[in-house]
Short mmCIF file of C-alpha atoms in Angstrom, two decimals:
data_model
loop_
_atom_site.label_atom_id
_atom_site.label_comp_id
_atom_site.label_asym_id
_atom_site.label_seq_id
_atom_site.Cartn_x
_atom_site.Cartn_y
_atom_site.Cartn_z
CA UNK A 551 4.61 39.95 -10.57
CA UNK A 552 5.62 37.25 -13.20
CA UNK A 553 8.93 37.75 -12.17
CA UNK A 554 7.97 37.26 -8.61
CA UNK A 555 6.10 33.83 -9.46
CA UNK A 556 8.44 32.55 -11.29
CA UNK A 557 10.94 33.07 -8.73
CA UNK A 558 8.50 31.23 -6.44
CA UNK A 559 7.82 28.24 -8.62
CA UNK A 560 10.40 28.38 -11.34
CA UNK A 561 7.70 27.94 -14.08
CA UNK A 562 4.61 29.59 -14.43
CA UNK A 563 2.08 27.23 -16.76
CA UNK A 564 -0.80 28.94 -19.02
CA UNK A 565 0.80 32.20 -18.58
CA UNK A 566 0.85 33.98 -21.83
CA UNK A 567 -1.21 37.09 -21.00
CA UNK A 568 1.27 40.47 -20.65
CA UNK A 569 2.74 41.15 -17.13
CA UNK A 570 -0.01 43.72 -16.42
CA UNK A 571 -3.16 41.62 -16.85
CA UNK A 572 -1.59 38.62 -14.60
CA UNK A 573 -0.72 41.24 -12.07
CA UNK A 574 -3.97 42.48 -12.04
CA UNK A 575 -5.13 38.94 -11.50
CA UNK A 576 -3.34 38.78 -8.41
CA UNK A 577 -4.93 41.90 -6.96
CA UNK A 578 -7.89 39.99 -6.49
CA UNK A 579 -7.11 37.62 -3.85
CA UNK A 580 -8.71 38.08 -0.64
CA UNK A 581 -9.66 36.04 2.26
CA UNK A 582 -12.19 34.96 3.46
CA UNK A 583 -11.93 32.84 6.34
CA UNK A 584 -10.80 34.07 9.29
CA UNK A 585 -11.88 37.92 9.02
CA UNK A 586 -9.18 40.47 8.86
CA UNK A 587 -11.42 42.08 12.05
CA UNK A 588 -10.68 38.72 13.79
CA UNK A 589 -9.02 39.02 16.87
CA UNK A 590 -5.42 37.10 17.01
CA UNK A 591 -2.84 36.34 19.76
CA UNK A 592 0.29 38.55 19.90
CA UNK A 593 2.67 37.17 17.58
CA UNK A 594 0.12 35.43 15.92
CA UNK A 595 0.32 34.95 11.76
CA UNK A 596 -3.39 34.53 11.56
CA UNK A 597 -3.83 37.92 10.38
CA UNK A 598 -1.35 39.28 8.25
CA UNK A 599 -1.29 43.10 7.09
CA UNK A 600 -3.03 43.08 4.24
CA UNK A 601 -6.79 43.27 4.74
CA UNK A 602 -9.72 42.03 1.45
CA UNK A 603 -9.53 44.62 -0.69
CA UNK A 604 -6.25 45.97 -0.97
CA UNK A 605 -4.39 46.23 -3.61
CA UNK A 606 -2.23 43.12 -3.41
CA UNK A 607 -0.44 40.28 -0.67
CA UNK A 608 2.98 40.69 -0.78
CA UNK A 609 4.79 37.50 -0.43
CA UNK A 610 5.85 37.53 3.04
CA UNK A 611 1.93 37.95 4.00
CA UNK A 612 1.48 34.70 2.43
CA UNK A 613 4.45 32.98 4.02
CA UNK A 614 3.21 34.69 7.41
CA UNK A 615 -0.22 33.11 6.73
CA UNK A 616 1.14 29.64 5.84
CA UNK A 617 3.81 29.42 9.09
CA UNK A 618 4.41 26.31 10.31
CA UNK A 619 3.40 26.69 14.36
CA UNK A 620 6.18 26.88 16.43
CA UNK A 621 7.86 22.88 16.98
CA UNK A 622 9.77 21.03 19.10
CA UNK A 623 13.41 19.36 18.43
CA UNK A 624 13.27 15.79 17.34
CA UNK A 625 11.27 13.12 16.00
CA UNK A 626 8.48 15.00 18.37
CA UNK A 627 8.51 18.17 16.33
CA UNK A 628 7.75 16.84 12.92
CA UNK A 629 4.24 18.47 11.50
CA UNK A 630 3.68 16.81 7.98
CA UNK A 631 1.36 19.05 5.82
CA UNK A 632 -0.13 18.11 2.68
CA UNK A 633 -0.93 19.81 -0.49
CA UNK A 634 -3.63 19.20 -3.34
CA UNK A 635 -5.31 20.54 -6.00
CA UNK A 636 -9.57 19.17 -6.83
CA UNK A 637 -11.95 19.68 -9.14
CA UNK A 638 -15.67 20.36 -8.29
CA UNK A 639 -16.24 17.22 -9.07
CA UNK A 640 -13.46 15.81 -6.61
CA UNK A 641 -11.02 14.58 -9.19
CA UNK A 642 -7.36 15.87 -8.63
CA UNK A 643 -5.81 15.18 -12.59
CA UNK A 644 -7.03 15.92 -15.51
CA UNK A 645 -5.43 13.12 -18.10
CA UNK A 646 -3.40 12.22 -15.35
CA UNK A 647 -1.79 15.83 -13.94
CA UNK A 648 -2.78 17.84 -12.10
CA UNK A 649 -1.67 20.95 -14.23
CA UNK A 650 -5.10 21.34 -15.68
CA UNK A 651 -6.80 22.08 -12.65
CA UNK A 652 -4.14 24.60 -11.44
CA UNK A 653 -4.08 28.62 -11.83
CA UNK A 654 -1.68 31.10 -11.68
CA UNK A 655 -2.51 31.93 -8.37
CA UNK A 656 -2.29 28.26 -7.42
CA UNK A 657 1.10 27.95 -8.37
CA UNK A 658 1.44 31.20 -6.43
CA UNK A 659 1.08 29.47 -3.32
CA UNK A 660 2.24 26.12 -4.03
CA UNK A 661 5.73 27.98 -4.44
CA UNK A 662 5.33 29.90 -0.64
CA UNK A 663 4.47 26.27 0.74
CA UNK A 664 7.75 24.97 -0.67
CA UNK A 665 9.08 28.01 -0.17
CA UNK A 666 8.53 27.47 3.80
CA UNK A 667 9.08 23.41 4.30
CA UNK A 668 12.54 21.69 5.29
CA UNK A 669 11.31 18.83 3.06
CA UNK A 670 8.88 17.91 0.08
CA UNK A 671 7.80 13.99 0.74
CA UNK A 672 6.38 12.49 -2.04
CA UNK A 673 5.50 8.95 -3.72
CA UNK A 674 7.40 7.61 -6.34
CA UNK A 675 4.65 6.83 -8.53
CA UNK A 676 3.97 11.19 -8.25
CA UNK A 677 7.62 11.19 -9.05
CA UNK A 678 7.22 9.43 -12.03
CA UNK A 679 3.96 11.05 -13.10
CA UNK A 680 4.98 14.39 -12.99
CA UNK A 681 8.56 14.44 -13.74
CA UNK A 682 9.98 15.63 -10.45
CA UNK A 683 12.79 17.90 -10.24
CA UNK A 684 14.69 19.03 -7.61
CA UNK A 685 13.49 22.59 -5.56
CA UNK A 686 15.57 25.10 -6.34
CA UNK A 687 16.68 27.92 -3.87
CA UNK A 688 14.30 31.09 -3.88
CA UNK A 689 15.74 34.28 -3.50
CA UNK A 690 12.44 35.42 -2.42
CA UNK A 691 12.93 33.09 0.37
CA UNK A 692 16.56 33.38 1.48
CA UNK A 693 16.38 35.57 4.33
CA UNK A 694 13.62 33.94 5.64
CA UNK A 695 14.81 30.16 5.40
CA UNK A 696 18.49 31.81 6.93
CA UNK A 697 16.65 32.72 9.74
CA UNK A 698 15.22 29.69 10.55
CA UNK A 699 18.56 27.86 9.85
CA UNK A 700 16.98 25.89 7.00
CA UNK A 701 18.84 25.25 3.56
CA UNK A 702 18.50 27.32 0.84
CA UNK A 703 15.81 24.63 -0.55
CA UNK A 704 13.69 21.82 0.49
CA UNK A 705 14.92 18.94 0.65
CA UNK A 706 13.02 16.30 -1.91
CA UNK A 707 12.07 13.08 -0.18
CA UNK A 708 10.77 10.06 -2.41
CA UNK A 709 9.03 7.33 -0.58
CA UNK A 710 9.51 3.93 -2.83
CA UNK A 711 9.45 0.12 -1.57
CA UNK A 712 10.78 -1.01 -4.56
CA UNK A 713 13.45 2.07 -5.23
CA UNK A 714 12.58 1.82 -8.70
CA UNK A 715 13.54 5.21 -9.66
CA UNK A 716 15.80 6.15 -12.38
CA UNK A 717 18.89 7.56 -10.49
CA UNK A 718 20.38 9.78 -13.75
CA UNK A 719 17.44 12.09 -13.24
CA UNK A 720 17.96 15.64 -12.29
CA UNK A 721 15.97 14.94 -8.92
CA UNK A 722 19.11 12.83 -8.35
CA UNK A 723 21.84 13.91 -10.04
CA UNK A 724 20.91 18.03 -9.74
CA UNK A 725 19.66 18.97 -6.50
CA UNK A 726 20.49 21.91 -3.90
CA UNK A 727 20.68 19.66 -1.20
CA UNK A 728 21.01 15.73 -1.26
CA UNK A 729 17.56 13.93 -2.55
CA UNK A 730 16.25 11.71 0.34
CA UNK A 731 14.96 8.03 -0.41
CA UNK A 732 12.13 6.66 2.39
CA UNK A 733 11.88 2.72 2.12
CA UNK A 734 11.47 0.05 5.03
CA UNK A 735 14.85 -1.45 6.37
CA UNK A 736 14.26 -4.85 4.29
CA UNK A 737 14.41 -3.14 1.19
CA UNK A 738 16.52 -4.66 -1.73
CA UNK A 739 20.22 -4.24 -0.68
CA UNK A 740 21.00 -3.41 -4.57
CA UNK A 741 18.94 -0.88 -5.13
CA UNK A 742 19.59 0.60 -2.06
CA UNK A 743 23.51 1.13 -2.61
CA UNK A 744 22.53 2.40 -5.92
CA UNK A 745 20.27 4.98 -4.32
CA UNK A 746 23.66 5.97 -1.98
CA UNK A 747 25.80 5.85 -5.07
CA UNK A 748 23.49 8.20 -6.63
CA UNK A 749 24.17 10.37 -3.54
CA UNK A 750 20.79 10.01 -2.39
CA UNK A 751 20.66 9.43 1.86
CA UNK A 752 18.36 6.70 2.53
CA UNK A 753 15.77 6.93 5.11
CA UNK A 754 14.46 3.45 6.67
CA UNK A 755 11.38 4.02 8.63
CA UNK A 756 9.73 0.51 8.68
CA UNK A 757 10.61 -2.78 9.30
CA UNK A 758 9.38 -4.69 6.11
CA UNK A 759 9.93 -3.88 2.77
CA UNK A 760 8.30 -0.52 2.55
CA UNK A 761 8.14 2.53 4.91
CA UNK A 762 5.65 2.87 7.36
CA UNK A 763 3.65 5.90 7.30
CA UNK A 764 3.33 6.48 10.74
CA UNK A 765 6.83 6.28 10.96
CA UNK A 766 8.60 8.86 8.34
CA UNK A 767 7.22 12.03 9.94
CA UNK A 768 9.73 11.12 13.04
CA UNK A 769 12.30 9.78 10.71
CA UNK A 770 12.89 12.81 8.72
CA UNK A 771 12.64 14.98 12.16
CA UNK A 772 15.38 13.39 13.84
CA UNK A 773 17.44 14.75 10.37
CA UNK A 774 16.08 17.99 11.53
CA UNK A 775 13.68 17.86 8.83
CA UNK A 776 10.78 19.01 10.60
CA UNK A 777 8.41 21.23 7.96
CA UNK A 778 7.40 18.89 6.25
CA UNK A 779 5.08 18.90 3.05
CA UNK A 780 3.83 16.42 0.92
CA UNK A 781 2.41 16.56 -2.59
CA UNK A 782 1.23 12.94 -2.90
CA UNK A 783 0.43 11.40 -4.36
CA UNK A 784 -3.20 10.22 -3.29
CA UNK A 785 -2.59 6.55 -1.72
CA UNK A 786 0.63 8.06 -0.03
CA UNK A 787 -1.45 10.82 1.49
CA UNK A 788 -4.41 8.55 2.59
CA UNK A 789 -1.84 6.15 3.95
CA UNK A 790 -0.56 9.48 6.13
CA UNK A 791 -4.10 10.24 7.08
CA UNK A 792 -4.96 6.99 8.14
CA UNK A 793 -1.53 6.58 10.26
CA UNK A 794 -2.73 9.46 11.81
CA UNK A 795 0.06 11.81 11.25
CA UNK A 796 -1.40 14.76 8.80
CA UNK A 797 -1.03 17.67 11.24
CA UNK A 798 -2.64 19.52 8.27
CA UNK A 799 -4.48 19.78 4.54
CA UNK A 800 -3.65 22.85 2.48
CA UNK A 801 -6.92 21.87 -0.45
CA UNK A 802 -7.20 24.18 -3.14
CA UNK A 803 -10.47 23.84 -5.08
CA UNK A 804 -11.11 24.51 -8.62
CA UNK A 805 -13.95 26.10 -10.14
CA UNK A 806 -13.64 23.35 -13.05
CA UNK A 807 -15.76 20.24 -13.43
CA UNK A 808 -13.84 17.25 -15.24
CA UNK A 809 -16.32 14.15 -14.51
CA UNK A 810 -13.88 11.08 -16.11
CA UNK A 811 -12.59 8.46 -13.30
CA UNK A 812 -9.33 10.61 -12.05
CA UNK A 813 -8.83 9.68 -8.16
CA UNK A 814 -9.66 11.74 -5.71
CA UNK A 815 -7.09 13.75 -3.09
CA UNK A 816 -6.86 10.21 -0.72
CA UNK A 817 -6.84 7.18 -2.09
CA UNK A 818 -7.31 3.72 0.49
CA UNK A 819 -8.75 1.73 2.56
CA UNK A 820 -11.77 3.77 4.47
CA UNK A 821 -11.12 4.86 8.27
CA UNK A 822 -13.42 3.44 10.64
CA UNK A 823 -14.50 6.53 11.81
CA UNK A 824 -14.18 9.72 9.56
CA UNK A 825 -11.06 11.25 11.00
CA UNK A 826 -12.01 15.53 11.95
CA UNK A 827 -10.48 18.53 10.46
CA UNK A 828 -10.82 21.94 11.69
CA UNK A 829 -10.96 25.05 9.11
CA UNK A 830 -7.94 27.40 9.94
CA UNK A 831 -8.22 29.66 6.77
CA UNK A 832 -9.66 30.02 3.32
CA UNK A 833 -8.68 32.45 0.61
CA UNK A 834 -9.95 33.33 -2.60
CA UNK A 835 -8.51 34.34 -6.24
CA UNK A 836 -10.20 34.42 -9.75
CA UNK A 837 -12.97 31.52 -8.21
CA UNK A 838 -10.31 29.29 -6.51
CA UNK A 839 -10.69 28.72 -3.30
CA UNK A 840 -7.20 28.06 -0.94
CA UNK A 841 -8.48 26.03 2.27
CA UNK A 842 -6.38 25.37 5.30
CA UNK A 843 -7.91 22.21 7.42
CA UNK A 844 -5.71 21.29 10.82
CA UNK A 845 -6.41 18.18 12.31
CA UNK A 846 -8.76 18.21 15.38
CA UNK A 847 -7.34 16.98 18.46
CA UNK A 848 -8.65 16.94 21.77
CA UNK A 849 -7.24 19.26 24.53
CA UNK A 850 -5.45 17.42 27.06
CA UNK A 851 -7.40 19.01 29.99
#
């Protein structure tokens, strides 16, 4: 099973422990929200094979539990999940990373999430913070993304108004597929021919200096980049909630307490109205608890 996560994520932090005690570990997940006895649709991923209490999810039960819904072509097909990691206590770093709060089993699923998305869309102050690289293609994953007619890897998209970024990194100058730069159409004409010299494609989805939120879902769909899954940071994910265009929030909670002033999963200006989420699926490892939240919307009827 290390092999397996480390296929998944490349890296596997705090894992020291022999092969046998981590794959124990593992055994333990289980879900609880909805029931294995729940009814689901035909064709439906909501249940996969693997009931609570079996010995252990393979990965493509996890994949099948994370699938995207079925999407249209185009800009109108984009659904932009996110993905974060809190505390108890709300905070989302610990010394300013979010490694500390994280498990094995964490990392187990941040890897399927990648694992499943066209593109990663991040900030580039998260770029910056945590040393981005770029995703590297799965084997665990090949037949799947194949079948779909995605690339071997996600594609890494950095949104930056400033395009500040340091262009001999490996996010740049190592990736599987082309590293995608999301700025406004007034952005500095300099940096942006160094971002396309770099080999980067530049995305404009705004008209001012920076991209608008509500605009880069559609931007990076009409690429055919419509999976889409950000890791934040926090003001670029409250700028996507409040722009109204997180489909959904994949929150995994910590069983660790870190008081301190770390931010919190959304960072912003508050809504006028809190915005609804509805629970589509919690599972549990080792005291962590792996929450699915879709965003409510009323039926058209």
């Amino acid at each position: 099973m290390v092999d397996t996560i480390v296929m998944l994520v490349g890296r596997v932090p705090g894992v020291c422990g022999p092969p046998d005690v981590l794959r124990a570990t593992l055994r333990l997940m289980r879900r609880l929200f909805p029931s294995s006895s729940a009814a689901a649709a035909p064709g439906s991923a909501a249940v996969p094979a693997t009931a609570p209490g079996d010995p252990e999810w393979s990965i493509e039960e996890i994949a099948d539990e994370y699938a995207y819904p079925p999407l249209a072509e185009g800009a109108d097909g984009a659904w932009l999940r996110g993905n974060m990691v809190a505390s108890l206590d709300g905070a989302i770093s610990h010394g300013g990373r979010s490694q500390p709060l994280s498990s094995r089993s964490d990392m187990w699923i941040f890897g399927v999430l990648r694992g499943l998305a066209d593109v990663v869309v991040v900030g580039a102050q998260t770029v910056r913070l945590e040393g981005y690289r770029p995703a590297r293609a799965r084997a665990v994953f090949a037949d799947r993304r194949a079948e779909a007619g995605q690339a071997p890897a996600p594609a890494i998209a950095v949104v930056s108004a400033s395009l500040e970024l340091d262009f001999s990194a490996p996010l740049f100058t190592e990736p599987v597929v082309p590293t995608l730069v999301v700025t406004g159409e007034c952005a500095p004409d300099d940096r942006v021919e160094r971002a396309r010299a770099a080999g980067a494609e530049v995305v404009f989805a705004g008209e001012g200096d920076a991209a608008d939120p509500a605009r880069v879902p559609a931007a990076l769909a009409e690429r055919g980049l419509r999976r889409q899954l950000t890791e934040g940071g926090p003001t670029l994910l409250g700028e996507f909630a409040a722009a109204g265009v997180l489909d959904e929030l994949c929150l995994s909670l910590s069983p660790r307490v870190t008081v301190g002033e770390a931010p919190r999963a959304m960072r912003g200006p508050a809504l006028p109205e809190p915005d609804d989420f509805t629970l589509a699926g919690v599972l549990e490892e080792d005291g962590f608890l792996f929450t699915r939240y879709r965003r409510f919307r009323q039926s058209a009827e």
